[in-house]
Amino acid sequence: MADLKMLSCSVFFVVLFCVTSLGKCNEQVPLIMWSSAGSPLPSHAPPAAGHIVSTAQLESYLQNALRNSPHNVLLFLQDKLSVDDFTMYGGVFGNKQESAFSNLEVALQSSTPLLLPSVAHSAASAVTGILQEQLDTSPLYMDPETLAQLRLNASVAALLVFRLPYATSADMMSAKEVLSGNDEVIGQVLNIMHNQAVPYTAVYTALQPSRVIEDAPLAMQSVGGRSLLQSRNSKGGDKVPYPPVEFTERGSPCILLWAENLTVSILRENKWQRHDLSSQTFGESATVKLEGSACNESHSRLALNYENVLGFRSFKVIFVMSQRLYPVSARRWFTMDEVILEYEGKRATFNASRAIYAPAEYSYRCESVTSFRYAQLVPRTSKDAANQWKLSFEDFQIQGFNVTRKEFSYASDCAGFFTPGIWMGLLTSLLMVLILTYGLHMIMQLRTMDRFDDPKGPAISVPQTE
């Protein structure tokens, strides 16, 4: 019986891939929904192969599923996820020991899951609001440590949101390691719910696809022969999915902040525990408060106030900026002096003034701002609490002065004009030119003989004795 369940779970992931691969795979994410043992989901007609579930259809699916299911909803919202992740890391071809979704597979074996392999990413991004409206309760952003201290009531609806990261270019972990870590978080949460004997309904989806397959005409596919797997940024003009954080002073915008990912990590028991602040900071589900922020002509301070972050009831991320005139350049520059974390009466301070700066009338932008790899954020001292923290800001942009029309000014990018790749190309080209010049010089120095031995003339005699 156990083997049959394992086989059915493997078939589930294979079907998940096969169904999605039949249709367009542009900007869509999978959604899996299941319930605790003893509370099966009502049966649903699966969507047609290749059909992309819209926001209205997703709302209908969730409404029907929650009609007779437990109203303690666990929403595992990952930053990025695609069906390819299940086929690459799910062990769907019998390699169960290599699976990165072992806890998820065990949970699906004891339930009749709802499978939506192709959900429009705009609909998946709105799943928090849809569940909030249907359950008539506000979402609580949690982690396993906070959930273990919470006592749930089976008769009272609750929407618990668990943000899960995905590997990025600035992360030191591979995608499989991150997915395995996310699966461990899912397993911990489900074990806590089981120990508390609280029935639940779980949803696993993502905000964006981790892989995007661009649509192309058949003629181009047959002639070009190139892979259709592209990055989201290959289009070169993605629109900002949500507005920046805006702090106003006396009715006028004063500070703007935007990032694709804001991630903080703390070292506990020799393990790094991560938390993504993006959903709490940006978008419709943002819960961040800006209490403690201030700005004037020379100093700006943006304070992001959160609740329930990595087990801390109150958590602050503070950006401290200043601007002044530099006589050498004869212009005003602003610098980010410090990035401060405040939690439970403690403070961790990172120095950022050496790497994060821009002309005062510009904004500052950087693809990756971290404290651990090519670090722009450095702990203030060797004994500072910041040594136990890691910060990672992806596609980061901030402006603390001269904000107009609620829009960022021209961005001063952290990437210099001469990047390491450009320097490598220039030096390699220079070396090749020097080698070519030396070779041509040696060839031009070759001389032919102007005298030759005459075979009819007298022979050359060399005396043997002195």
CSV table of C-alpha atoms in Angstrom, one decimal:
chain,number,residue,atom,x,y,z
A,1,MET,CA,0.0,0.0,0.0
A,2,ALA,CA,2.8,2.4,0.9
A,3,ASP,CA,4.5,1.6,-2.4
A,4,LEU,CA,1.3,2.4,-4.2
A,5,LYS,CA,1.1,5.7,-2.5
A,6,MET,CA,4.7,6.6,-3.4
A,7,LEU,CA,4.0,5.6,-7.0
A,8,SER,CA,0.9,7.7,-7.1
A,9,CYS,CA,2.8,10.7,-5.7
A,10,SER,CA,5.5,10.2,-8.4
A,11,VAL,CA,2.8,10.0,-11.1
A,12,PHE,CA,1.3,13.2,-9.6
A,13,PHE,CA,4.5,15.2,-10.2
A,14,VAL,CA,5.0,13.7,-13.6
A,15,VAL,CA,1.5,14.6,-14.6
A,16,LEU,CA,2.0,18.1,-13.2
A,17,PHE,CA,4.9,18.5,-15.6
A,18,CYS,CA,3.3,16.9,-18.6
A,19,VAL,CA,0.0,18.8,-18.4
A,20,THR,CA,1.8,22.1,-18.2
A,21,SER,CA,4.2,21.4,-21.0
A,22,LEU,CA,1.4,21.1,-23.5
A,23,GLY,CA,0.4,24.7,-23.3
A,24,LYS,CA,2.0,28.1,-23.2
A,25,CYS,CA,4.3,28.5,-20.3
A,26,ASN,CA,4.7,32.2,-20.2
A,27,GLU,CA,4.3,33.9,-16.8
A,28,GLN,CA,2.5,31.2,-15.0
A,29,VAL,CA,3.1,29.3,-11.7
A,30,PRO,CA,1.7,26.0,-10.2
A,31,LEU,CA,-0.6,25.9,-7.3
A,32,ILE,CA,-1.1,22.9,-5.0
A,33,MET,CA,-3.8,22.7,-2.4
A,34,TRP,CA,-4.4,19.9,0.2
A,35,SER,CA,-5.9,19.4,3.6
A,36,SER,CA,-5.0,17.5,6.7
A,37,ALA,CA,-5.9,13.9,7.2
A,38,GLY,CA,-9.6,13.3,7.8
A,39,SER,CA,-10.6,16.5,6.0
A,40,PRO,CA,-10.6,15.7,2.2
A,41,LEU,CA,-11.0,18.4,-0.3
A,42,PRO,CA,-14.1,18.3,-2.5
A,43,SER,CA,-13.5,16.9,-5.9
A,44,HIS,CA,-13.0,19.3,-8.8
A,45,ALA,CA,-12.9,19.0,-12.5
A,46,PRO,CA,-9.2,19.5,-13.5
A,47,PRO,CA,-8.6,22.4,-15.9
A,48,ALA,CA,-8.0,21.5,-19.6
A,49,ALA,CA,-4.5,20.8,-20.7
A,50,GLY,CA,-2.7,24.1,-21.4
A,51,HIS,CA,-5.4,26.2,-19.8
A,52,ILE,CA,-4.1,29.1,-17.7
A,53,VAL,CA,-6.2,29.8,-14.6
A,54,SER,CA,-7.2,33.4,-14.3
A,55,THR,CA,-7.9,35.4,-11.1
A,56,ALA,CA,-11.7,34.9,-11.3
A,57,GLN,CA,-11.3,31.1,-11.9
A,58,LEU,CA,-8.8,30.8,-9.1
A,59,GLU,CA,-11.2,32.6,-6.8
A,60,SER,CA,-13.9,30.1,-7.7
A,61,TYR,CA,-11.6,27.1,-7.1
A,62,LEU,CA,-10.6,28.4,-3.7
A,63,GLN,CA,-14.2,29.1,-2.7
A,64,ASN,CA,-15.3,25.6,-3.6
A,65,ALA,CA,-12.4,24.0,-1.9
A,66,LEU,CA,-12.9,26.0,1.4
A,67,ARG,CA,-16.6,25.4,1.5
A,68,ASN,CA,-16.3,22.2,3.6
A,69,SER,CA,-12.6,22.3,4.4
A,70,PRO,CA,-10.9,23.6,7.6
A,71,HIS,CA,-10.6,27.3,7.7
A,72,ASN,CA,-7.2,27.3,9.3
A,73,VAL,CA,-5.3,28.0,6.1
A,74,LEU,CA,-1.6,27.7,5.7
A,75,LEU,CA,-0.3,29.7,2.7
A,76,PHE,CA,3.2,28.7,1.6
A,77,LEU,CA,4.1,31.6,-0.7
A,78,GLN,CA,7.4,31.1,-2.5
A,79,ASP,CA,9.2,33.9,-4.3
A,80,LYS,CA,9.5,31.9,-7.5
A,81,LEU,CA,8.4,28.5,-8.6
A,82,SER,CA,7.9,26.7,-11.9
A,83,VAL,CA,6.8,23.2,-12.8
A,84,ASP,CA,10.4,22.5,-14.0
A,85,ASP,CA,11.5,22.7,-10.4
A,86,PHE,CA,9.4,19.6,-9.6
A,87,THR,CA,10.8,17.7,-12.5
A,88,MET,CA,14.4,18.7,-11.8
A,89,TYR,CA,14.4,18.4,-8.0
A,90,GLY,CA,11.4,16.3,-7.2
A,91,GLY,CA,12.7,12.8,-7.9
A,92,VAL,CA,9.8,12.1,-10.2
A,93,PHE,CA,11.7,9.3,-12.0
A,94,GLY,CA,12.3,7.2,-8.9
A,95,ASN,CA,15.2,8.9,-7.3
A,96,LYS,CA,13.4,9.5,-4.0
A,97,GLN,CA,16.5,10.1,-2.1
A,98,GLU,CA,17.4,13.0,-4.4
A,99,SER,CA,13.9,14.6,-4.0
A,100,ALA,CA,13.8,18.2,-2.6
A,101,PHE,CA,10.1,17.8,-1.8
A,102,SER,CA,10.0,14.8,0.5
A,103,ASN,CA,7.8,16.5,3.2
A,104,LEU,CA,5.4,17.8,0.5
A,105,GLU,CA,5.1,14.4,-1.0
A,106,VAL,CA,4.3,12.8,2.3
A,107,ALA,CA,1.6,15.4,2.9
A,108,LEU,CA,0.0,14.8,-0.5
A,109,GLN,CA,-0.1,11.1,0.0
A,110,SER,CA,-2.7,11.5,2.9
A,111,SER,CA,-4.9,13.9,1.0
A,112,THR,CA,-6.7,14.4,-2.3
A,113,PRO,CA,-4.9,17.5,-3.6
A,114,LEU,CA,-6.2,20.2,-5.9
A,115,LEU,CA,-3.7,20.6,-8.8
A,116,LEU,CA,-3.6,23.8,-10.8
A,117,PRO,CA,-0.5,23.5,-12.9
A,118,SER,CA,-0.9,26.7,-14.8
A,119,VAL,CA,-2.0,29.7,-12.8
A,120,ALA,CA,-1.4,33.2,-14.1
A,121,HIS,CA,1.2,34.8,-11.9
A,122,SER,CA,-1.0,37.8,-11.5
A,123,ALA,CA,-3.7,35.5,-10.0
A,124,ALA,CA,-1.2,33.8,-7.8
A,125,SER,CA,0.1,37.2,-6.5
A,126,ALA,CA,-3.5,37.9,-5.5
A,127,VAL,CA,-4.1,34.6,-3.6
A,128,THR,CA,-3.4,36.3,-0.2
A,129,GLY,CA,-6.2,38.9,-0.9
A,130,ILE,CA,-8.6,36.2,-2.2
A,131,LEU,CA,-8.1,34.0,0.9
A,132,GLN,CA,-8.4,37.1,3.2
A,133,GLU,CA,-11.7,38.0,1.6
A,134,GLN,CA,-13.1,34.5,1.7
A,135,LEU,CA,-12.0,33.8,5.3
A,136,ASP,CA,-12.9,37.3,6.5
A,137,THR,CA,-9.6,37.5,8.5
A,138,SER,CA,-6.3,39.3,8.1
A,139,PRO,CA,-3.2,37.4,7.1
A,140,LEU,CA,-0.6,36.7,9.8
A,141,TYR,CA,3.0,36.4,8.4
A,142,MET,CA,4.7,33.7,10.4
A,143,ASP,CA,7.7,31.3,10.7
A,144,PRO,CA,7.8,27.9,12.4
A,145,GLU,CA,9.2,29.4,15.6
A,146,THR,CA,6.3,31.9,16.0
A,147,LEU,CA,3.7,29.2,15.1
A,148,ALA,CA,5.0,26.9,17.8
A,149,GLN,CA,4.2,29.6,20.4
A,150,LEU,CA,0.7,30.2,18.9
A,151,ARG,CA,-2.4,28.3,20.0
A,152,LEU,CA,-4.9,28.0,17.3
A,153,ASN,CA,-8.6,27.4,17.6
A,154,ALA,CA,-10.1,25.0,15.0
A,155,SER,CA,-13.4,26.9,15.1
A,156,VAL,CA,-11.9,30.3,14.3
A,157,ALA,CA,-10.6,31.0,10.8
A,158,ALA,CA,-7.0,31.9,10.5
A,159,LEU,CA,-4.8,32.8,7.5
A,160,LEU,CA,-1.1,32.0,8.2
A,161,VAL,CA,1.3,33.1,5.5
A,162,PHE,CA,4.8,31.6,5.3
A,163,ARG,CA,7.1,33.3,2.9
A,164,LEU,CA,9.7,31.0,1.2
A,165,PRO,CA,12.7,32.2,-0.7
A,166,TYR,CA,14.2,31.0,-3.9
A,167,ALA,CA,17.8,31.0,-5.0
A,168,THR,CA,19.2,34.1,-6.6
A,169,SER,CA,22.5,35.1,-8.2
A,170,ALA,CA,23.6,36.7,-4.9
A,171,ASP,CA,22.9,33.6,-2.8
A,172,MET,CA,25.5,31.1,-2.0
A,173,MET,CA,23.1,28.2,-2.0
A,174,SER,CA,21.8,26.4,-5.1
A,175,ALA,CA,18.2,26.2,-6.1
A,176,LYS,CA,17.9,22.6,-4.9
A,177,GLU,CA,19.3,23.5,-1.4
A,178,VAL,CA,16.9,26.4,-1.1
A,179,LEU,CA,13.9,24.2,-2.2
A,180,SER,CA,15.0,21.5,0.3
A,181,GLY,CA,15.2,24.1,3.0
A,182,ASN,CA,11.7,25.3,2.1
A,183,ASP,CA,10.4,21.7,2.2
A,184,GLU,CA,11.9,21.4,5.7
A,185,VAL,CA,9.9,24.6,6.7
A,186,ILE,CA,6.7,23.0,5.3
A,187,GLY,CA,7.4,19.8,7.2
A,188,GLN,CA,8.0,21.8,10.5
A,189,VAL,CA,4.8,23.7,10.1
A,190,LEU,CA,2.7,20.6,9.3
A,191,ASN,CA,4.2,18.8,12.3
A,192,ILE,CA,3.3,21.7,14.6
A,193,MET,CA,-0.3,21.6,13.3
A,194,HIS,CA,-0.4,17.9,13.8
A,195,ASN,CA,0.9,18.1,17.4
A,196,GLN,CA,-1.7,20.8,18.2
A,197,ALA,CA,-4.4,18.6,16.6
A,198,VAL,CA,-5.7,21.5,14.5
A,199,PRO,CA,-7.2,20.6,11.1
A,200,TYR,CA,-5.8,22.8,8.3
A,201,THR,CA,-6.0,23.5,4.6
A,202,ALA,CA,-2.6,24.2,2.9
A,203,VAL,CA,-1.8,26.1,-0.3
A,204,TYR,CA,1.6,26.0,-2.0
A,205,THR,CA,2.3,28.5,-4.8
A,206,ALA,CA,4.6,31.4,-5.8
A,207,LEU,CA,4.5,35.0,-6.8
A,208,GLN,CA,6.5,34.6,-10.0
A,209,PRO,CA,7.8,31.8,-12.2
A,210,SER,CA,11.4,30.7,-11.7
A,211,ARG,CA,11.7,29.9,-15.4
A,212,VAL,CA,9.9,31.6,-18.3
A,213,ILE,CA,9.5,30.0,-21.7
A,214,GLU,CA,9.0,32.7,-24.3
A,215,ASP,CA,6.5,32.2,-27.0
A,216,ALA,CA,8.0,32.2,-30.6
A,217,PRO,CA,6.6,31.5,-34.1
A,218,LEU,CA,7.1,28.0,-35.4
A,219,ALA,CA,9.2,29.3,-38.3
A,220,MET,CA,11.6,31.0,-35.9
A,221,GLN,CA,11.8,27.8,-33.8
A,222,SER,CA,12.7,25.6,-36.8
A,223,VAL,CA,15.2,28.0,-38.3
A,224,GLY,CA,17.0,29.4,-35.3
A,225,GLY,CA,17.2,26.2,-33.3
A,226,ARG,CA,17.9,28.2,-30.1
A,227,SER,CA,16.5,27.4,-26.7
A,228,LEU,CA,13.3,29.1,-25.7
A,229,LEU,CA,14.2,29.1,-22.0
A,230,GLN,CA,14.8,32.7,-21.2
A,231,SER,CA,15.1,35.0,-18.2
A,232,ARG,CA,12.3,37.3,-17.2
A,233,ASN,CA,14.7,40.2,-17.7
A,234,SER,CA,15.5,39.2,-21.3
A,235,LYS,CA,12.7,41.3,-22.5
A,236,GLY,CA,14.6,44.3,-21.2
A,237,GLY,CA,11.5,46.3,-20.1
A,238,ASP,CA,9.7,44.5,-17.2
A,239,LYS,CA,7.3,46.8,-15.5
A,240,VAL,CA,7.6,47.4,-11.8
A,241,PRO,CA,5.0,45.0,-10.2
A,242,TYR,CA,4.4,47.2,-7.2
A,243,PRO,CA,5.1,50.9,-6.3
A,244,PRO,CA,8.0,51.8,-4.0
A,245,VAL,CA,7.7,52.5,-0.3
A,246,GLU,CA,7.1,56.2,0.0
A,247,PHE,CA,7.6,58.4,3.1
A,248,THR,CA,6.1,61.8,3.0
A,249,GLU,CA,7.0,64.8,5.1
A,250,ARG,CA,4.5,67.7,5.3
A,251,GLY,CA,2.5,66.3,2.4
A,252,SER,CA,5.5,66.0,0.0
A,253,PRO,CA,7.3,62.8,-0.9
A,254,CYS,CA,10.7,62.7,0.8
A,255,ILE,CA,12.1,59.1,0.6
A,256,LEU,CA,11.6,56.4,-1.9
A,257,LEU,CA,12.6,52.7,-1.6
A,258,TRP,CA,12.1,49.8,-3.9
A,259,ALA,CA,13.6,46.3,-4.1
A,260,GLU,CA,12.7,43.0,-5.7
A,261,ASN,CA,13.8,41.1,-2.5
A,262,LEU,CA,14.6,42.2,1.0
A,263,THR,CA,16.0,39.3,2.9
A,264,VAL,CA,17.4,39.1,6.4
A,265,SER,CA,19.2,36.0,7.9
A,266,ILE,CA,20.3,35.3,11.5
A,267,LEU,CA,22.7,32.7,12.7
A,268,ARG,CA,21.2,30.3,15.2
A,269,GLU,CA,22.8,27.1,16.4
A,270,ASN,CA,25.3,27.3,13.5
A,271,LYS,CA,22.4,27.5,10.9
A,272,TRP,CA,21.3,30.5,8.9
A,273,GLN,CA,17.5,31.2,9.2
A,274,ARG,CA,16.2,33.4,6.4
A,275,HIS,CA,13.2,35.7,6.2
A,276,ASP,CA,12.0,37.6,3.2
A,277,LEU,CA,10.5,41.0,4.0
A,278,SER,CA,9.3,41.8,0.4
A,279,SER,CA,5.7,40.9,0.8
A,280,GLN,CA,5.5,42.8,4.1
A,281,THR,CA,7.1,45.8,2.5
A,282,PHE,CA,5.6,46.1,-1.0
A,283,GLY,CA,2.3,45.4,-2.7
A,284,GLU,CA,-1.2,45.1,-1.6
A,285,SER,CA,-0.4,42.8,1.3
A,286,ALA,CA,2.2,45.2,2.8
A,287,THR,CA,2.0,45.6,6.5
A,288,VAL,CA,5.1,47.7,7.1
A,289,LYS,CA,4.9,50.9,9.1
A,290,LEU,CA,7.1,53.9,8.7
A,291,GLU,CA,7.0,55.2,12.3
A,292,GLY,CA,10.3,56.8,13.2
A,293,SER,CA,11.1,58.0,9.7
A,294,ALA,CA,12.2,61.6,9.2
A,295,CYS,CA,13.9,63.7,6.6
A,296,ASN,CA,15.3,67.2,6.1
A,297,GLU,CA,17.7,68.9,3.7
A,298,SER,CA,20.8,67.2,5.1
A,299,HIS,CA,19.7,64.0,6.8
A,300,SER,CA,17.1,61.3,6.0
A,301,ARG,CA,16.0,58.3,8.0
A,302,LEU,CA,13.7,55.6,6.7
A,303,ALA,CA,12.5,53.2,9.4
A,304,LEU,CA,10.7,50.0,8.3
A,305,ASN,CA,8.7,48.5,11.2
A,306,TYR,CA,7.7,44.8,11.1
A,307,GLU,CA,6.1,42.3,13.4
A,308,ASN,CA,6.8,38.6,13.8
A,309,VAL,CA,10.1,38.4,11.9
A,310,LEU,CA,12.3,35.4,12.8
A,311,GLY,CA,10.6,35.0,16.1
A,312,PHE,CA,11.0,38.7,17.1
A,313,ARG,CA,7.7,40.4,17.8
A,314,SER,CA,9.1,43.8,16.8
A,315,PHE,CA,11.7,44.2,14.1
A,316,LYS,CA,13.0,47.4,12.4
A,317,VAL,CA,15.2,48.0,9.4
A,318,ILE,CA,16.5,51.5,9.4
A,319,PHE,CA,18.3,53.3,6.5
A,320,VAL,CA,20.3,56.3,7.7
A,321,MET,CA,21.4,58.8,4.9
A,322,SER,CA,23.0,62.2,4.7
A,323,GLN,CA,24.2,64.6,2.1
A,324,ARG,CA,26.8,67.3,2.0
A,325,LEU,CA,29.0,69.3,-0.4
A,326,TYR,CA,32.3,67.8,-1.5
A,327,PRO,CA,34.7,70.6,-2.6
A,328,VAL,CA,36.8,68.3,-4.8
A,329,SER,CA,33.9,67.5,-7.1
A,330,ALA,CA,32.1,70.8,-6.4
A,331,ARG,CA,28.8,69.1,-6.0
A,332,ARG,CA,26.6,67.6,-3.3
A,333,TRP,CA,26.6,63.8,-2.8
A,334,PHE,CA,24.4,61.7,-0.6
A,335,THR,CA,25.6,58.6,1.2
A,336,MET,CA,23.9,55.8,3.1
A,337,ASP,CA,25.7,56.0,6.4
A,338,GLU,CA,24.3,53.0,8.2
A,339,VAL,CA,21.8,50.2,7.9
A,340,ILE,CA,20.5,49.4,11.4
A,341,LEU,CA,18.5,46.4,12.6
A,342,GLU,CA,16.6,46.8,15.9
A,343,TYR,CA,14.9,43.9,17.5
A,344,GLU,CA,13.9,43.1,21.1
A,345,GLY,CA,15.9,46.0,22.5
A,346,LYS,CA,19.1,45.0,20.6
A,347,ARG,CA,20.8,46.7,17.7
A,348,ALA,CA,22.9,45.5,14.8
A,349,THR,CA,24.7,48.3,12.7
A,350,PHE,CA,26.1,47.9,9.3
A,351,ASN,CA,28.4,50.6,7.8
A,352,ALA,CA,27.4,51.4,4.2
A,353,SER,CA,29.0,54.8,3.5
A,354,ARG,CA,32.0,53.4,1.6
A,355,ALA,CA,29.9,51.6,-1.1
A,356,ILE,CA,26.5,53.2,-1.3
A,357,TYR,CA,26.6,56.8,-2.5
A,358,ALA,CA,25.3,58.9,-5.4
A,359,PRO,CA,24.9,62.6,-6.5
A,360,ALA,CA,22.4,64.3,-4.2
A,361,GLU,CA,19.9,64.9,-7.1
A,362,TYR,CA,20.1,61.2,-8.2
A,363,SER,CA,18.8,57.9,-6.8
A,364,TYR,CA,21.1,55.0,-6.0
A,365,ARG,CA,20.5,51.6,-7.7
A,366,CYS,CA,22.3,48.3,-7.4
A,367,GLU,CA,21.5,44.8,-8.7
A,368,SER,CA,22.6,43.3,-5.4
A,369,VAL,CA,23.4,44.8,-2.1
A,370,THR,CA,24.7,42.3,0.5
A,371,SER,CA,26.7,42.0,3.6
A,372,PHE,CA,28.4,38.7,2.8
A,373,ARG,CA,29.4,38.4,-0.9
A,374,TYR,CA,31.1,41.4,-2.4
A,375,ALA,CA,29.8,43.1,0.7
A,376,GLN,CA,28.7,46.7,0.5
A,377,LEU,CA,27.3,46.5,4.1
A,378,VAL,CA,30.0,45.9,6.7
A,379,PRO,CA,29.5,45.4,10.5
A,380,ARG,CA,30.5,48.5,12.3
A,381,THR,CA,32.9,46.6,14.7
A,382,SER,CA,34.1,43.0,15.1
A,383,LYS,CA,32.0,42.7,18.2
A,384,ASP,CA,28.8,44.2,16.8
A,385,ALA,CA,25.7,42.1,16.7
A,386,ALA,CA,25.7,42.6,12.9
A,387,ASN,CA,28.2,39.8,12.6
A,388,GLN,CA,25.3,37.4,13.4
A,389,TRP,CA,23.2,38.8,10.6
A,390,LYS,CA,23.2,38.7,6.8
A,391,LEU,CA,21.4,41.2,4.6
A,392,SER,CA,20.6,40.7,0.9
A,393,PHE,CA,18.7,43.4,-1.2
A,394,GLU,CA,18.0,42.4,-4.8
A,395,ASP,CA,17.4,45.1,-7.5
A,396,PHE,CA,17.7,47.7,-4.8
A,397,GLN,CA,16.9,51.4,-5.4
A,398,ILE,CA,16.7,54.2,-2.9
A,399,GLN,CA,16.5,58.0,-2.9
A,400,GLY,CA,16.6,60.1,0.2
A,401,PHE,CA,16.7,63.6,-1.1
A,402,ASN,CA,15.3,65.8,-3.9
A,403,VAL,CA,12.3,63.5,-4.5
A,404,THR,CA,9.8,64.9,-7.0
A,405,ARG,CA,6.5,63.6,-8.5
A,406,LYS,CA,6.7,60.4,-6.4
A,407,GLU,CA,9.2,59.0,-8.9
A,408,PHE,CA,12.8,58.0,-8.7
A,409,SER,CA,15.3,60.4,-10.3
A,410,TYR,CA,18.0,59.3,-12.7
A,411,ALA,CA,19.7,56.3,-11.1
A,412,SER,CA,23.4,56.2,-10.3
A,413,ASP,CA,24.2,52.5,-10.7
A,414,CYS,CA,26.7,50.7,-8.5
A,415,ALA,CA,28.2,49.0,-11.6
A,416,GLY,CA,31.1,51.2,-12.7
A,417,PHE,CA,31.8,52.1,-16.3
A,418,PHE,CA,34.8,49.7,-16.4
A,419,THR,CA,33.4,46.5,-15.0
A,420,PRO,CA,35.8,43.5,-14.4
A,421,GLY,CA,34.6,42.0,-17.7
A,422,ILE,CA,35.5,45.1,-19.6
A,423,TRP,CA,38.9,45.3,-18.0
A,424,MET,CA,39.5,41.6,-18.8
A,425,GLY,CA,38.6,42.2,-22.4
A,426,LEU,CA,40.8,45.3,-22.7
A,427,LEU,CA,43.8,43.7,-21.1
A,428,THR,CA,43.4,40.6,-23.2
A,429,SER,CA,43.1,42.7,-26.4
A,430,LEU,CA,46.2,44.8,-25.4
A,431,LEU,CA,48.2,41.6,-24.8
A,432,MET,CA,47.3,40.2,-28.2
A,433,VAL,CA,48.2,43.5,-29.9
A,434,LEU,CA,51.6,43.5,-28.2
A,435,ILE,CA,52.2,39.9,-29.3
A,436,LEU,CA,51.2,40.8,-32.9
A,437,THR,CA,53.4,43.9,-32.9
A,438,TYR,CA,56.4,41.9,-31.6
A,439,GLY,CA,55.8,39.2,-34.3
A,440,LEU,CA,55.6,41.8,-37.1
A,441,HIS,CA,58.8,43.5,-35.8
A,442,MET,CA,60.7,40.2,-35.8
A,443,ILE,CA,59.5,39.4,-39.4
A,444,MET,CA,60.6,42.9,-40.6
A,445,GLN,CA,64.1,42.3,-39.2
A,446,LEU,CA,64.7,39.2,-41.4
A,447,ARG,CA,67.6,39.9,-43.9
A,448,THR,CA,68.5,37.7,-47.0
A,449,MET,CA,72.2,36.9,-47.7
A,450,ASP,CA,73.9,39.2,-50.3
A,451,ARG,CA,76.9,36.9,-51.0
A,452,PHE,CA,76.9,33.3,-52.2
A,453,ASP,CA,79.6,30.6,-52.7
A,454,ASP,CA,80.7,30.3,-56.4
A,455,PRO,CA,81.2,26.6,-57.3
A,456,LYS,CA,83.5,27.4,-60.3
A,457,GLY,CA,85.8,29.7,-58.3
A,458,PRO,CA,88.8,28.8,-56.2
A,459,ALA,CA,87.9,26.7,-53.2
A,460,ILE,CA,88.3,28.1,-49.8
A,461,SER,CA,91.3,26.5,-48.0
A,462,VAL,CA,91.6,26.5,-44.3
A,463,PRO,CA,95.1,25.7,-43.0
A,464,GLN,CA,95.4,23.0,-40.5
A,465,THR,CA,98.5,24.4,-38.8
A,466,GLU,CA,99.6,27.8,-37.6
